[in-house]
One Martini backbone bead per residue (centre of mass of N, CA, C, O) as a GRO file, in nm:
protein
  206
    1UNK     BB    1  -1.863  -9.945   3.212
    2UNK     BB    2  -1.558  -9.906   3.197
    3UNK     BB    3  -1.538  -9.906   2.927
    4UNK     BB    4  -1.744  -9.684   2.799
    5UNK     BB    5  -1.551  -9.470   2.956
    6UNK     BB    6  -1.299  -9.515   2.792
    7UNK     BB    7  -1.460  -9.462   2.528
    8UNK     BB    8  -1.509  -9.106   2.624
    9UNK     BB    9  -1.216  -9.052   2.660
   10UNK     BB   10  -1.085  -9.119   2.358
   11UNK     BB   11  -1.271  -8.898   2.240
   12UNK     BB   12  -1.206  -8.687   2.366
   13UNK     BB   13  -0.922  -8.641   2.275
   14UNK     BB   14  -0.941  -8.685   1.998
   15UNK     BB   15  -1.103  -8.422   1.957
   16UNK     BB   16  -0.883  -8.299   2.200
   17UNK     BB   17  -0.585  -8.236   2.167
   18UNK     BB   18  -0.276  -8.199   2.324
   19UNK     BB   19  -0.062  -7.983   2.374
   20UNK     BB   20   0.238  -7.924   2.290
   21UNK     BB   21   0.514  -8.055   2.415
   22UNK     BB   22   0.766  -7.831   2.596
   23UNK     BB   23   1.054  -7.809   2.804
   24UNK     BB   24   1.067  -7.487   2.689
   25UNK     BB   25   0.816  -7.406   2.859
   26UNK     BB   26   0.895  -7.386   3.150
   27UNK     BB   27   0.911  -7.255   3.391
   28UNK     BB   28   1.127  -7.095   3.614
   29UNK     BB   29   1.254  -7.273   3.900
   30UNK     BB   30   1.091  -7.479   4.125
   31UNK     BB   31   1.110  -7.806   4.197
   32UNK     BB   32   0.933  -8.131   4.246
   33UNK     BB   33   0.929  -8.398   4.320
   34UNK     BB   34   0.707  -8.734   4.218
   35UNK     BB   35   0.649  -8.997   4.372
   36UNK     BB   36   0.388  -9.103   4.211
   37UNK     BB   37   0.617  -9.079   3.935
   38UNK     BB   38   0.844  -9.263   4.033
   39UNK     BB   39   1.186  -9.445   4.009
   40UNK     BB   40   1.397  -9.670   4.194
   41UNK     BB   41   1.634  -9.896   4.036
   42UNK     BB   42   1.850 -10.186   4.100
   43UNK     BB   43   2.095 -10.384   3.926
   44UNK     BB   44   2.223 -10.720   3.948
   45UNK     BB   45   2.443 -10.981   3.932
   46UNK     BB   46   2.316 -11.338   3.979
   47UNK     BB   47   2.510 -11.590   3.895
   48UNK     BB   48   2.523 -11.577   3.614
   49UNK     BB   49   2.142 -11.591   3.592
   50UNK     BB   50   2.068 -11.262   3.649
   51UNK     BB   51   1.911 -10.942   3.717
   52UNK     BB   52   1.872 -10.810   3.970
   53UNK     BB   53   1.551 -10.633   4.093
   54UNK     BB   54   1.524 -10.329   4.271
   55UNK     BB   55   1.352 -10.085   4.480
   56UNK     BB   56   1.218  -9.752   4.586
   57UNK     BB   57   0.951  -9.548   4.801
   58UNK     BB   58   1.137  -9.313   4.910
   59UNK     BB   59   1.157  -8.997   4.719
   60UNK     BB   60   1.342  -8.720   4.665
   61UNK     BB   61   1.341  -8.368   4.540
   62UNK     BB   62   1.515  -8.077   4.369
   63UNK     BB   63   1.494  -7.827   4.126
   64UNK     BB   64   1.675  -7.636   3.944
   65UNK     BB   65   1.531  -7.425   3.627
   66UNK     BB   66   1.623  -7.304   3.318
   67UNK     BB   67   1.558  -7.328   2.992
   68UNK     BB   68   1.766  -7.089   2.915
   69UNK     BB   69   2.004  -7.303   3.128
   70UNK     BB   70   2.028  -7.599   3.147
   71UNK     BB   71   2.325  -7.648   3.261
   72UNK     BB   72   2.259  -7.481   3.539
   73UNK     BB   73   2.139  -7.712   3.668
   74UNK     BB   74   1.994  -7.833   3.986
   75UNK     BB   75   2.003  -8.107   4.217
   76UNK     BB   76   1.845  -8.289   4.463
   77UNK     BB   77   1.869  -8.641   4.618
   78UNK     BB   78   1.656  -8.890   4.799
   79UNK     BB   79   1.697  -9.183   4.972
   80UNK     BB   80   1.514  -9.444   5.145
   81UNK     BB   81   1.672  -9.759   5.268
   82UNK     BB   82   1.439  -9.806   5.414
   83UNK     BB   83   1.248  -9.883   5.140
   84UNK     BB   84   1.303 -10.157   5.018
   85UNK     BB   85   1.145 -10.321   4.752
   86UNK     BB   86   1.125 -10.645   4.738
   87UNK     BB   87   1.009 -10.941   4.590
   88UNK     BB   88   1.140 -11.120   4.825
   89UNK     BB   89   1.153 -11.050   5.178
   90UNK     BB   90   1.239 -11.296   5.285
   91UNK     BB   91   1.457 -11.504   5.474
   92UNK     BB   92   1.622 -11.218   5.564
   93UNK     BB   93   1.685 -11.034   5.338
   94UNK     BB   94   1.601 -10.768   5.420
   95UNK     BB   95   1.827 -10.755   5.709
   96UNK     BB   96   2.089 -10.786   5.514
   97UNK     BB   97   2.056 -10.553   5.342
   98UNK     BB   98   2.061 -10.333   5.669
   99UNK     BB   99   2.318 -10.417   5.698
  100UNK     BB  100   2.668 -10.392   5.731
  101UNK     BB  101   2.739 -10.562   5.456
  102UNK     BB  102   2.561 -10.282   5.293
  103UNK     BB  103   2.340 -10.057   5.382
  104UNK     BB  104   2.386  -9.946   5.683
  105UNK     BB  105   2.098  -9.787   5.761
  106UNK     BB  106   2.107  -9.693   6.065
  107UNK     BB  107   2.423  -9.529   5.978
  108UNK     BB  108   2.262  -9.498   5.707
  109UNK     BB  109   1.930  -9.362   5.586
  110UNK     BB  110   2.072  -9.237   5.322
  111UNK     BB  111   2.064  -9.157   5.019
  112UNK     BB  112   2.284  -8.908   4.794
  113UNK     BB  113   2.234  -8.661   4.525
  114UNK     BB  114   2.428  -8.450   4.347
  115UNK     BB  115   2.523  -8.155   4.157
  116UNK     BB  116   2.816  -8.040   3.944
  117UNK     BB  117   2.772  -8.096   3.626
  118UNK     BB  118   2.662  -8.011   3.280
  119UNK     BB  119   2.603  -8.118   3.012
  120UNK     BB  120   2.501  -8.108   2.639
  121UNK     BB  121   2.437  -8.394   2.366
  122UNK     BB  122   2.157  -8.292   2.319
  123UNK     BB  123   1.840  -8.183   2.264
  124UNK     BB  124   1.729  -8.438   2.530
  125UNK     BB  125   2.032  -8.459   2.657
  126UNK     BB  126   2.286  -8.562   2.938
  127UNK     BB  127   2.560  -8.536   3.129
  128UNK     BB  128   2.547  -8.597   3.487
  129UNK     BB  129   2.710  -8.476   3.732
  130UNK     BB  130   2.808  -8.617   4.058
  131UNK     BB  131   2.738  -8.692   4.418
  132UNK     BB  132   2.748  -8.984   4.571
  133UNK     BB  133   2.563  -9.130   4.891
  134UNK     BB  134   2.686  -9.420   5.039
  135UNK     BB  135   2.771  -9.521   5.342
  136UNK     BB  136   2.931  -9.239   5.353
  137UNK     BB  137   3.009  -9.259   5.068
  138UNK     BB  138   3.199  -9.041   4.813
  139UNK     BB  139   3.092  -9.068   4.427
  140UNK     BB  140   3.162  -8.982   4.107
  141UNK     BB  141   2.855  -8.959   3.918
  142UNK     BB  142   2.697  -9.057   3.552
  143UNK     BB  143   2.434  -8.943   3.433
  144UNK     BB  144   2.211  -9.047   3.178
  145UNK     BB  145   1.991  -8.828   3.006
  146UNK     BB  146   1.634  -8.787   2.946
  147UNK     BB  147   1.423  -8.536   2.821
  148UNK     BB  148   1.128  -8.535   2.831
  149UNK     BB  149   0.810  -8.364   2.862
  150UNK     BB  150   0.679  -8.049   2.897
  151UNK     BB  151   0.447  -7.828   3.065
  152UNK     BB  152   0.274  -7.565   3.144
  153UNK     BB  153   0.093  -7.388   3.300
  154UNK     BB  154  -0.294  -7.528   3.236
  155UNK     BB  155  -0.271  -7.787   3.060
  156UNK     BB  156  -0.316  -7.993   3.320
  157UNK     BB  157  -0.237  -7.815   3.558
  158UNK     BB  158  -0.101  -7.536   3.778
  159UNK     BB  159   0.142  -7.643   3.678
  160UNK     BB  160   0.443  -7.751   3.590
  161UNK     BB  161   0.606  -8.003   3.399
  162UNK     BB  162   0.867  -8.257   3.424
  163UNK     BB  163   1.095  -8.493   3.291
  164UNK     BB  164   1.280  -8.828   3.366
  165UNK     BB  165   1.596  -9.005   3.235
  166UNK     BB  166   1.825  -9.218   3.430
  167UNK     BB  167   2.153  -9.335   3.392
  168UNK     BB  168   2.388  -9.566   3.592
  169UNK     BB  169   2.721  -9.698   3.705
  170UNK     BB  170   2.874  -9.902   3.935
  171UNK     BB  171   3.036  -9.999   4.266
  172UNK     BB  172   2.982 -10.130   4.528
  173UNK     BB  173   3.287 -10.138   4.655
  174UNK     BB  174   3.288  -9.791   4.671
  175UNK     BB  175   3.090  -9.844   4.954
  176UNK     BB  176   3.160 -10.085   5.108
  177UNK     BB  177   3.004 -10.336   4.929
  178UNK     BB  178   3.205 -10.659   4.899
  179UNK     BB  179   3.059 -10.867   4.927
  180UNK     BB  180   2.968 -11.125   4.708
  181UNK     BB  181   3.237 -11.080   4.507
  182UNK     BB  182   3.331 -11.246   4.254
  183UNK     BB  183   3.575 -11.413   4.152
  184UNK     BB  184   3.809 -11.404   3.938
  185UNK     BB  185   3.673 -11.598   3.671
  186UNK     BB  186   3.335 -11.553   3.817
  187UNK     BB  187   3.020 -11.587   3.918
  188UNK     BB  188   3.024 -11.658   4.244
  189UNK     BB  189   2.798 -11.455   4.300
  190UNK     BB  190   2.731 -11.048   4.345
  191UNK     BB  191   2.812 -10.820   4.166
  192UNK     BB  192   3.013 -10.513   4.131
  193UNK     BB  193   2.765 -10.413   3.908
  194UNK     BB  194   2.541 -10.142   3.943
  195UNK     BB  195   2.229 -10.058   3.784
  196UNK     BB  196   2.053  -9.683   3.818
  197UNK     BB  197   1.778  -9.633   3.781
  198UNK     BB  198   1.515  -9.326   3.636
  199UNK     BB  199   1.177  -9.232   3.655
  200UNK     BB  200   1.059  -8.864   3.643
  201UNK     BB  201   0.928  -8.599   3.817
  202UNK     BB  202   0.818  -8.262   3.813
  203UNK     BB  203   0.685  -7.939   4.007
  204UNK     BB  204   0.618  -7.652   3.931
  205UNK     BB  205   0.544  -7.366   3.894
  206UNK     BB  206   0.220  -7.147   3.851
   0.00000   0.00000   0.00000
């Protein structure tokens, strides 16, 4: 039956395909994070045997954009430290993590980037420039973003919908910390460049 089903959706689109998706067609006005489109998580190397991976599930944001002024966008977005998704949270790891050697989460719950200023490098690409802030320090951070797609309302729900992939990398030193990261000239430890990627949706005016 699921199959059935899926044949007969692949069908209706082959027939009516959807209209070209152009991010220059959304309206201009406020956006909000999709947080069930979203994904945030952050790599660094364990041990130089692998680089860890986990990420967050609950992130908010707000976007300001006018497509006729793309360098003018606004964004300020929010990820909340305990929420924090381990692939294995056992052994005490999740409490560690939450703990004041890393991310201080009862006296910081909160990591915040605001924007100070856009680049535009390209057609769909711009370099987002802006201030980070994990465990109260606040440091100068350049996030790579790629423009999605996006249409404007009623294309397929009532509202105008933009895509974002960016990514940037940090010292988590710079944060105060510094636990675990390898002696000069080896690698037995936490590294202390990590690699933070974000892959998400906004939904804007109707």
């Amino acid at each position: 039956m699921k199959r059935l089903i899926l044949t007969a959706v692949c069908a209706v689109l082959a027939a009516s395909p959807l209209p070209a998706q152009d991010p220059r067609e959304v309206p201009a006005g406020t956006y909000v994070l999709d947080p069930a489109h979203t994904s945030v998580t952050f790599s660094v190397d364990h041990l130089g045997l692998a680089m860890f991976t986990a990420g967050f599930d609950e992130v908010s944001g707000v976007l300001e954009l006018d497509p006729a002024d793309p360098g003018a966008a606004r964004v300020a977005g929010e990820v909340v430290v305990a929420s924090l998704d381990l692939p294995d949270p056992g052994n005490g790891f999740y409490d560690a993590m939450m703990s004041e050697t890393f991310f201080s989460a009862e006296a910081h719950p909160v990591m915040v980037f605001t924007t100070g200023s856009i680049t535009l490098t390209g057609d769909a690409t711009a370099e987002v420039a802006g201030d980070l802030t994990i465990r109260g320090e606040t440091v100068p951070v350049v996030f790579e973003v790629r423009v999605g797609t996006g249409y404007a309302p009623g294309v397929l729900e009532p509202n105008g919908r933009i895509g974002f992939s960016a990514e940037t990398q940090i010292l988590r030193s710079d944060f105060g910390m510094s636990f675990g990261i390898p002696a000069p000239g080896t690698v037995l430890g936490v590294g202390d460049a990590v690699t933070i990627r974000i892959e998400t949706e906004f939904t804007g005016p109707g």
